């Protein structure tokens, strides 16, 4: 039975009138969040053709779809491994047999076993987020907990002597970049720092004990803006050549979510 407009609540009407929701539906993406990753990819060239990508908190699968398209033609190879505590069905559109899904709690992953199966990842994505509790400070801390989990999976234990006087500039109502106008990505190689061949990894211990992210790899994590986020970003500086904040245009205006990027693992 069709639902009458009068039966749709305010939240439902907001979703139906949302341009990114409509665009996602028209282009075969499972969620509007696909355009967040598209914008990050367009700006930072996170995923090179043939990369191995780990997608933490992959439900409902929109980032799996975008990541798979970024791998380029199947002849280039590559892997997208999605992990979520929920059961996730492999998307029918924009995905091929290079996409795999593992139902597991990211906080309890056996890093060395996962590394032995994948030989590490060129990109680690985390769109993990708890359901908000209505308490701003508690929600921020919970988002930091999940981001810390993603970071430690990527680079191992996070340890740094923080300088209390050091702060990254806070992001307040940033002007969003223009959203991508196409779901297609050019199959061109990203900048040199984005990827490194197995033979170029030097003498570092490559068994997962130092994290799943390969040298020169990229990390993306979702956070809620608030106390502790700047200190967390400062910790990442010892592991990456560049640390950046991003608030994609597809982010809802009322949302406090923002993405923290570690570019080019040292």
Coordinates of N, CA and C in Angstrom, one line a residue, residues 54-233:
X54 N 40.6 -1.3 3.0 CA 39.8 -1.8 4.1 C 38.8 -0.7 4.5
X55 N 37.5 -1.2 4.5 CA 36.4 -0.3 4.8 C 35.7 -0.7 6.2
X56 N 36.0 0.0 7.2 CA 35.5 -0.3 8.6 C 34.2 0.4 8.8
X57 N 33.2 -0.4 9.3 CA 31.9 0.2 9.4 C 31.2 0.4 8.1
X58 N 31.2 -0.7 7.3 CA 30.9 -0.6 5.8 C 29.4 -0.5 5.6
X59 N 28.5 -0.8 6.6 CA 27.1 -0.8 6.4 C 26.6 0.6 6.0
X60 N 25.7 0.8 5.0 CA 25.0 -0.2 4.3 C 25.7 -0.7 3.0
X61 N 26.9 -0.1 2.7 CA 27.6 -0.5 1.5 C 28.0 0.5 0.5
X62 N 27.6 1.8 0.7 CA 27.8 2.8 -0.2 C 29.3 3.1 -0.5
X63 N 30.1 3.0 0.6 CA 31.5 3.2 0.5 C 32.2 2.1 -0.2
X64 N 31.6 0.9 -0.1 CA 32.1 -0.3 -0.8 C 32.0 0.0 -2.3
X65 N 30.8 0.5 -2.7 CA 30.5 0.8 -4.1 C 31.5 1.8 -4.7
X66 N 31.7 2.9 -3.9 CA 32.6 3.9 -4.4 C 34.1 3.4 -4.5
X67 N 34.5 2.7 -3.5 CA 35.9 2.2 -3.4 C 36.1 1.2 -4.6
X68 N 35.1 0.4 -4.8 CA 35.3 -0.6 -5.9 C 35.5 0.1 -7.3
X69 N 34.7 1.2 -7.5 CA 34.8 1.9 -8.8 C 36.2 2.6 -8.9
X70 N 36.7 3.0 -7.7 CA 38.1 3.6 -7.8 C 39.2 2.6 -8.1
X71 N 38.9 1.3 -8.0 CA 40.0 0.3 -8.3 C 40.3 0.3 -9.8
X72 N 39.4 0.8 -10.6 CA 39.6 0.8 -12.0 C 39.1 -0.5 -12.6
X73 N 39.5 -0.9 -13.8 CA 39.0 -2.1 -14.5 C 39.5 -3.3 -13.7
X74 N 38.8 -4.4 -13.8 CA 39.2 -5.6 -13.1 C 40.6 -6.1 -13.4
X75 N 41.0 -5.8 -14.6 CA 42.4 -6.2 -15.0 C 43.5 -5.6 -14.1
X76 N 43.1 -4.5 -13.4 CA 44.1 -3.9 -12.5 C 44.2 -4.6 -11.2
X77 N 43.2 -5.5 -10.9 CA 43.2 -6.2 -9.6 C 42.7 -5.3 -8.5
X78 N 43.1 -5.6 -7.3 CA 42.7 -4.8 -6.2 C 41.7 -5.6 -5.3
X79 N 41.4 -5.0 -4.1 CA 40.5 -5.7 -3.1 C 39.9 -4.6 -2.3
X80 N 38.6 -4.8 -2.0 CA 37.9 -3.9 -1.1 C 37.3 -4.9 0.0
X81 N 37.8 -4.8 1.2 CA 37.3 -5.6 2.3 C 36.5 -4.8 3.2
X82 N 35.2 -5.1 3.3 CA 34.3 -4.3 4.2 C 34.1 -5.1 5.5
X83 N 34.1 -4.4 6.6 CA 33.9 -5.0 7.9 C 32.9 -4.3 8.7
X84 N 31.9 -5.0 9.2 CA 30.8 -4.3 10.0 C 30.3 -5.3 11.0
X85 N 29.9 -4.8 12.1 CA 29.3 -5.6 13.2 C 28.0 -6.2 12.8
X86 N 27.3 -5.5 11.8 CA 26.0 -5.9 11.3 C 26.3 -6.8 10.1
X87 N 25.2 -7.6 9.7 CA 25.3 -8.4 8.5 C 25.0 -7.4 7.3
X88 N 25.9 -7.4 6.4 CA 25.8 -6.5 5.2 C 25.8 -7.3 4.0
X89 N 24.8 -7.0 3.1 CA 24.6 -7.7 1.8 C 25.5 -7.0 0.8
X90 N 26.2 -7.8 0.0 CA 27.1 -7.2 -1.0 C 26.2 -6.4 -2.0
X91 N 26.5 -5.2 -2.2 CA 25.7 -4.3 -3.2 C 25.7 -5.0 -4.6
X92 N 24.5 -4.9 -5.2 CA 24.4 -5.4 -6.6 C 25.0 -4.5 -7.6
X93 N 25.0 -3.2 -7.4 CA 25.5 -2.2 -8.3 C 26.8 -1.7 -7.9
X94 N 27.7 -1.4 -8.9 CA 29.0 -0.7 -8.6 C 30.0 -1.6 -7.9
X95 N 29.7 -2.9 -7.7 CA 30.6 -3.8 -7.0 C 30.8 -5.0 -7.9
X96 N 32.0 -5.6 -7.8 CA 32.3 -6.8 -8.5 C 33.0 -7.8 -7.5
X97 N 33.6 -8.9 -8.0 CA 34.1 -9.9 -7.1 C 35.3 -9.5 -6.4
X98 N 35.8 -8.3 -6.6 CA 36.9 -7.8 -5.8 C 36.5 -7.3 -4.4
X99 N 35.2 -7.2 -4.2 CA 34.6 -6.7 -2.9 C 34.2 -7.9 -2.0
X100 N 34.7 -7.9 -0.8 CA 34.4 -9.0 0.2 C 33.9 -8.3 1.4
X101 N 33.1 -9.0 2.2 CA 32.5 -8.5 3.4 C 32.7 -9.5 4.5
X102 N 33.2 -9.0 5.7 CA 33.4 -9.8 6.8 C 32.5 -9.2 8.0
X103 N 31.7 -10.0 8.6 CA 30.9 -9.6 9.7 C 31.7 -9.8 11.0
X104 N 32.1 -8.7 11.6 CA 33.0 -8.7 12.8 C 33.0 -7.4 13.5
X105 N 33.4 -7.4 14.7 CA 33.6 -6.2 15.5 C 35.0 -5.7 15.3
X106 N 35.1 -4.5 14.7 CA 36.4 -3.9 14.3 C 37.3 -3.8 15.6
X107 N 36.7 -3.6 16.7 CA 37.5 -3.5 18.0 C 38.1 -4.8 18.4
X108 N 37.7 -5.9 17.8 CA 38.2 -7.2 18.2 C 38.9 -8.0 17.1
X109 N 39.3 -7.3 16.1 CA 39.9 -7.9 15.0 C 41.3 -8.5 15.3
X110 N 41.6 -9.6 14.7 CA 43.0 -10.2 14.9 C 43.8 -9.5 13.7
X111 N 44.5 -8.5 14.1 CA 45.3 -7.7 13.1 C 46.3 -8.6 12.3
X112 N 47.0 -9.4 13.0 CA 48.1 -10.2 12.3 C 47.4 -11.2 11.3
X113 N 46.3 -11.8 11.7 CA 45.7 -12.7 10.9 C 45.1 -12.0 9.6
X114 N 44.5 -10.9 9.8 CA 44.0 -10.1 8.7 C 45.1 -9.6 7.8
X115 N 46.3 -9.3 8.4 CA 47.4 -8.8 7.5 C 47.9 -10.0 6.7
X116 N 48.0 -11.2 7.3 CA 48.5 -12.3 6.6 C 47.7 -12.7 5.4
X117 N 46.4 -12.4 5.5 CA 45.5 -12.7 4.4 C 45.6 -11.7 3.3
X118 N 45.8 -10.4 3.7 CA 45.7 -9.3 2.7 C 47.1 -8.8 2.3
X119 N 48.1 -9.1 3.1 CA 49.5 -8.4 2.9 C 49.4 -6.9 3.1
X120 N 48.4 -6.5 3.9 CA 48.3 -5.1 4.2 C 47.4 -4.3 3.2
X121 N 47.1 -3.1 3.6 CA 46.1 -2.3 2.8 C 46.8 -0.9 2.4
X122 N 46.5 -0.5 1.2 CA 46.9 0.8 0.8 C 46.0 2.0 1.3
X123 N 44.8 1.6 1.7 CA 43.9 2.6 2.2 C 43.0 2.0 3.3
X124 N 42.9 2.7 4.4 CA 41.9 2.3 5.5 C 40.9 3.4 5.6
X125 N 39.6 3.0 5.5 CA 38.5 3.9 5.6 C 37.7 3.6 6.8
X126 N 37.2 4.5 7.6 CA 36.4 4.3 8.7 C 35.2 5.3 8.7
X127 N 34.0 4.8 8.5 CA 32.8 5.6 8.6 C 32.1 5.2 9.8
X128 N 32.8 4.5 10.8 CA 32.1 4.0 12.0 C 31.6 5.1 12.8
X129 N 30.5 4.9 13.4 CA 29.9 5.9 14.3 C 28.8 5.3 15.2
X130 N 28.9 5.5 16.5 CA 27.8 5.0 17.4 C 26.5 5.8 17.1
X131 N 25.4 5.3 17.5 CA 24.2 6.1 17.5 C 24.3 7.1 18.6
X132 N 24.0 8.4 18.3 CA 24.1 9.4 19.2 C 23.2 9.3 20.4
X133 N 23.7 9.7 21.6 CA 22.9 9.5 22.8 C 22.2 10.8 23.3
X134 N 22.5 11.9 22.6 CA 21.9 13.2 23.0 C 22.8 14.0 23.8
X135 N 23.8 13.4 24.3 CA 24.8 14.1 25.1 C 26.0 14.5 24.2
X136 N 26.2 15.8 24.0 CA 27.3 16.2 23.1 C 28.6 15.7 23.4
X137 N 29.0 15.8 24.7 CA 30.4 15.4 25.1 C 30.5 13.9 25.0
X138 N 29.5 13.2 25.4 CA 29.6 11.7 25.4 C 29.6 11.2 24.0
X139 N 28.9 11.8 23.1 CA 28.9 11.4 21.7 C 30.2 11.7 21.0
X140 N 30.9 12.8 21.4 CA 32.2 13.1 20.9 C 33.2 12.1 21.3
X141 N 33.2 11.7 22.6 CA 34.1 10.7 23.2 C 33.9 9.4 22.5
X142 N 32.7 9.0 22.3 CA 32.4 7.7 21.6 C 32.9 7.7 20.2
X143 N 32.8 8.8 19.5 CA 33.3 8.9 18.1 C 34.8 8.8 18.1
X144 N 35.5 9.5 19.1 CA 36.9 9.4 19.3 C 37.4 8.0 19.5
X145 N 36.6 7.2 20.3 CA 37.0 5.9 20.6 C 37.0 5.0 19.4
X146 N 36.0 5.2 18.5 CA 36.0 4.4 17.2 C 37.1 4.9 16.3
X147 N 37.3 6.2 16.2 CA 38.4 6.7 15.4 C 39.7 6.2 15.8
X148 N 39.9 6.1 17.2 CA 41.2 5.6 17.7 C 41.3 4.1 17.4
X149 N 40.2 3.4 17.4 CA 40.3 2.0 17.0 C 40.7 1.9 15.5
X150 N 40.2 2.7 14.7 CA 40.6 2.6 13.2 C 42.0 3.0 13.1
X151 N 42.5 4.0 13.8 CA 43.9 4.5 13.6 C 44.8 3.4 14.1
X152 N 44.5 2.7 15.2 CA 45.4 1.7 15.7 C 45.4 0.5 14.8
X153 N 44.3 0.2 14.2 CA 44.3 -0.9 13.2 C 45.2 -0.5 12.0
X154 N 45.2 0.8 11.7 CA 46.0 1.2 10.6 C 47.5 1.3 10.8
X155 N 47.8 1.9 12.0 CA 49.3 2.2 12.2 C 49.8 1.6 13.5
X156 N 49.0 0.8 14.2 CA 49.5 0.3 15.5 C 49.2 1.3 16.6
X157 N 49.8 1.0 17.7 CA 49.6 1.8 18.9 C 49.9 3.3 18.7
X158 N 49.0 4.2 19.2 CA 49.2 5.6 19.0 C 49.8 6.1 20.3
X159 N 51.0 6.6 20.2 CA 51.7 7.2 21.4 C 52.4 8.5 21.0
X160 N 52.2 9.5 21.7 CA 52.8 10.8 21.4 C 52.8 11.7 22.7
X161 N 53.9 12.4 22.8 CA 53.9 13.4 23.9 C 53.2 14.7 23.4
X162 N 52.0 14.9 23.9 CA 51.2 16.0 23.4 C 51.7 17.4 24.0
X163 N 51.8 18.4 23.2 CA 52.1 19.7 23.7 C 50.8 20.4 23.9
X164 N 50.4 20.7 25.2 CA 49.1 21.3 25.5 C 48.9 22.6 24.8
X165 N 50.0 23.3 24.4 CA 49.9 24.6 23.7 C 49.6 24.4 22.2
X166 N 49.7 23.2 21.7 CA 49.6 23.0 20.3 C 48.1 22.7 19.9
X167 N 47.6 23.3 19.0 CA 46.2 23.0 18.6 C 46.1 23.2 17.0
X168 N 45.4 22.3 16.4 CA 45.0 22.5 15.0 C 43.9 23.5 15.0
X169 N 43.8 24.2 13.9 CA 42.6 25.2 13.9 C 41.3 24.4 13.8
X170 N 40.4 24.8 14.7 CA 39.1 24.2 14.7 C 38.3 24.5 13.4
X171 N 37.4 23.7 13.1 CA 36.6 23.9 11.9 C 35.2 24.3 12.3
X172 N 34.8 25.5 12.0 CA 33.5 26.0 12.3 C 32.8 26.4 11.1
X173 N 31.7 25.7 10.8 CA 30.9 26.0 9.6 C 31.8 26.2 8.3
X174 N 32.6 25.3 8.0 CA 33.5 25.4 6.9 C 32.7 25.5 5.6
X175 N 33.2 26.2 4.6 CA 32.6 26.3 3.3 C 32.8 25.0 2.6
X176 N 31.8 24.2 2.3 CA 32.0 22.9 1.7 C 32.5 23.0 0.2
X177 N 33.3 22.1 -0.2 CA 33.7 22.1 -1.6 C 32.5 21.7 -2.4
X178 N 32.5 22.0 -3.7 CA 31.4 21.6 -4.6 C 31.4 20.1 -4.7
X179 N 30.2 19.5 -4.6 CA 30.1 18.0 -4.7 C 30.5 17.6 -6.1
X180 N 30.9 16.3 -6.2 CA 31.3 15.8 -7.5 C 30.0 15.7 -8.4
X181 N 30.2 15.9 -9.7 CA 29.1 15.9 -10.6 C 28.9 14.6 -11.3
X182 N 29.8 13.7 -11.0 CA 29.8 12.3 -11.6 C 30.3 11.3 -10.7
X183 N 29.7 10.1 -10.8 CA 30.1 9.0 -9.9 C 31.3 8.3 -10.5
X184 N 31.8 8.7 -11.7 CA 32.9 8.1 -12.3 C 34.2 8.7 -11.8
X185 N 35.3 7.9 -11.7 CA 36.6 8.4 -11.3 C 37.6 8.0 -12.4
X186 N 38.5 8.9 -12.8 CA 39.4 8.6 -13.8 C 40.4 7.6 -13.3
X187 N 40.8 6.6 -14.1 CA 41.7 5.5 -13.7 C 43.1 6.0 -13.9
X188 N 43.5 7.1 -13.3 CA 44.8 7.6 -13.4 C 45.5 7.3 -12.0
X189 N 46.8 7.3 -12.1 CA 47.6 7.0 -10.9 C 47.6 8.2 -10.0
X190 N 47.4 8.1 -8.7 CA 47.5 9.2 -7.8 C 48.9 9.7 -7.6
X191 N 49.1 10.7 -6.7 CA 50.4 11.2 -6.4 C 51.3 10.1 -5.9
X192 N 52.6 10.2 -6.0 CA 53.5 9.1 -5.7 C 53.4 8.7 -4.2
X193 N 53.0 9.7 -3.3 CA 53.0 9.3 -1.9 C 51.8 8.4 -1.5
X194 N 50.9 8.2 -2.4 CA 49.7 7.5 -2.1 C 49.9 6.0 -2.0
X195 N 50.9 5.4 -2.7 CA 51.0 4.0 -2.8 C 52.4 3.6 -2.9
X196 N 52.8 2.4 -2.4 CA 54.1 1.9 -2.5 C 54.1 0.4 -2.7
X197 N 54.9 0.0 -3.6 CA 55.0 -1.4 -4.0 C 55.6 -2.2 -2.9
X198 N 55.3 -3.5 -2.9 CA 55.8 -4.4 -1.8 C 57.3 -4.3 -1.7
X199 N 58.0 -4.2 -2.8 CA 59.4 -4.2 -2.8 C 60.0 -2.9 -2.3
X200 N 59.2 -1.8 -2.1 CA 59.7 -0.6 -1.7 C 59.5 -0.3 -0.2
X201 N 59.1 -1.3 0.5 CA 58.6 -1.1 1.9 C 59.8 -1.1 2.9
X202 N 61.0 -1.3 2.4 CA 62.2 -1.2 3.3 C 62.3 -2.4 4.2
X203 N 62.9 -2.2 5.3 CA 63.2 -3.2 6.3 C 62.2 -3.2 7.5
X204 N 61.1 -2.5 7.3 CA 60.1 -2.5 8.4 C 59.5 -3.8 8.6
X205 N 59.1 -4.1 9.8 CA 58.4 -5.4 10.1 C 57.0 -5.3 9.5
X206 N 56.8 -6.1 8.5 CA 55.5 -6.1 7.8 C 54.7 -7.4 8.1
X207 N 54.3 -7.5 9.3 CA 53.5 -8.6 9.7 C 52.2 -8.2 10.4
X208 N 51.9 -6.9 10.4 CA 50.7 -6.4 11.0 C 50.9 -5.8 12.4
X209 N 52.0 -6.1 13.0 CA 52.3 -5.6 14.3 C 52.3 -4.1 14.3
X210 N 52.7 -3.5 13.2 CA 52.7 -2.0 13.1 C 51.5 -1.5 12.4
X211 N 50.4 -2.3 12.3 CA 49.2 -1.8 11.7 C 49.1 -2.4 10.3
X212 N 47.9 -2.3 9.8 CA 47.5 -2.8 8.5 C 47.8 -1.9 7.3
X213 N 48.0 -0.7 7.6 CA 48.2 0.3 6.5 C 49.7 0.3 6.0
X214 N 49.9 0.1 4.7 CA 51.2 0.1 4.1 C 51.8 1.4 4.1
X215 N 53.2 1.5 4.0 CA 53.8 2.8 3.9 C 53.3 3.6 2.7
X216 N 53.1 4.9 2.9 CA 52.6 5.8 1.9 C 51.1 5.7 1.7
X217 N 50.5 4.8 2.6 CA 49.0 4.6 2.5 C 48.2 5.8 3.1
X218 N 46.9 5.7 2.9 CA 46.0 6.8 3.4 C 45.0 6.3 4.4
X219 N 44.6 7.1 5.3 CA 43.6 6.8 6.4 C 42.5 7.8 6.4
X220 N 41.3 7.4 6.5 CA 40.1 8.3 6.6 C 39.3 7.9 7.8
X221 N 38.9 8.8 8.7 CA 38.1 8.5 9.8 C 37.0 9.5 10.0
X222 N 35.9 9.1 10.4 CA 34.8 10.0 10.8 C 34.9 10.3 12.3
X223 N 34.7 11.6 12.6 CA 34.6 12.1 14.0 C 33.5 13.0 14.1
X224 N 33.1 13.3 15.4 CA 32.2 14.4 15.7 C 33.1 15.5 16.3
X225 N 32.9 16.7 15.9 CA 33.7 17.8 16.4 C 33.5 18.0 17.8
X226 N 34.6 18.3 18.5 CA 34.5 18.5 20.0 C 35.8 18.3 20.7
X227 N 35.8 18.4 22.0 CA 37.0 18.3 22.8 C 37.7 17.0 22.5
X228 N 39.0 17.1 22.3 CA 39.9 15.9 22.1 C 40.2 15.7 20.7
X229 N 39.4 16.3 19.7 CA 39.6 16.0 18.3 C 40.9 16.6 17.8
X230 N 41.3 17.7 18.3 CA 42.6 18.4 17.9 C 43.8 17.6 18.4
X231 N 43.7 17.1 19.6 CA 44.8 16.4 20.2 C 44.9 15.0 19.5
X232 N 43.8 14.4 19.1 CA 43.9 13.2 18.3 C 44.6 13.4 17.0
X233 N 44.2 14.5 16.3 CA 44.9 14.8 15.1 C 46.4 15.0 15.2

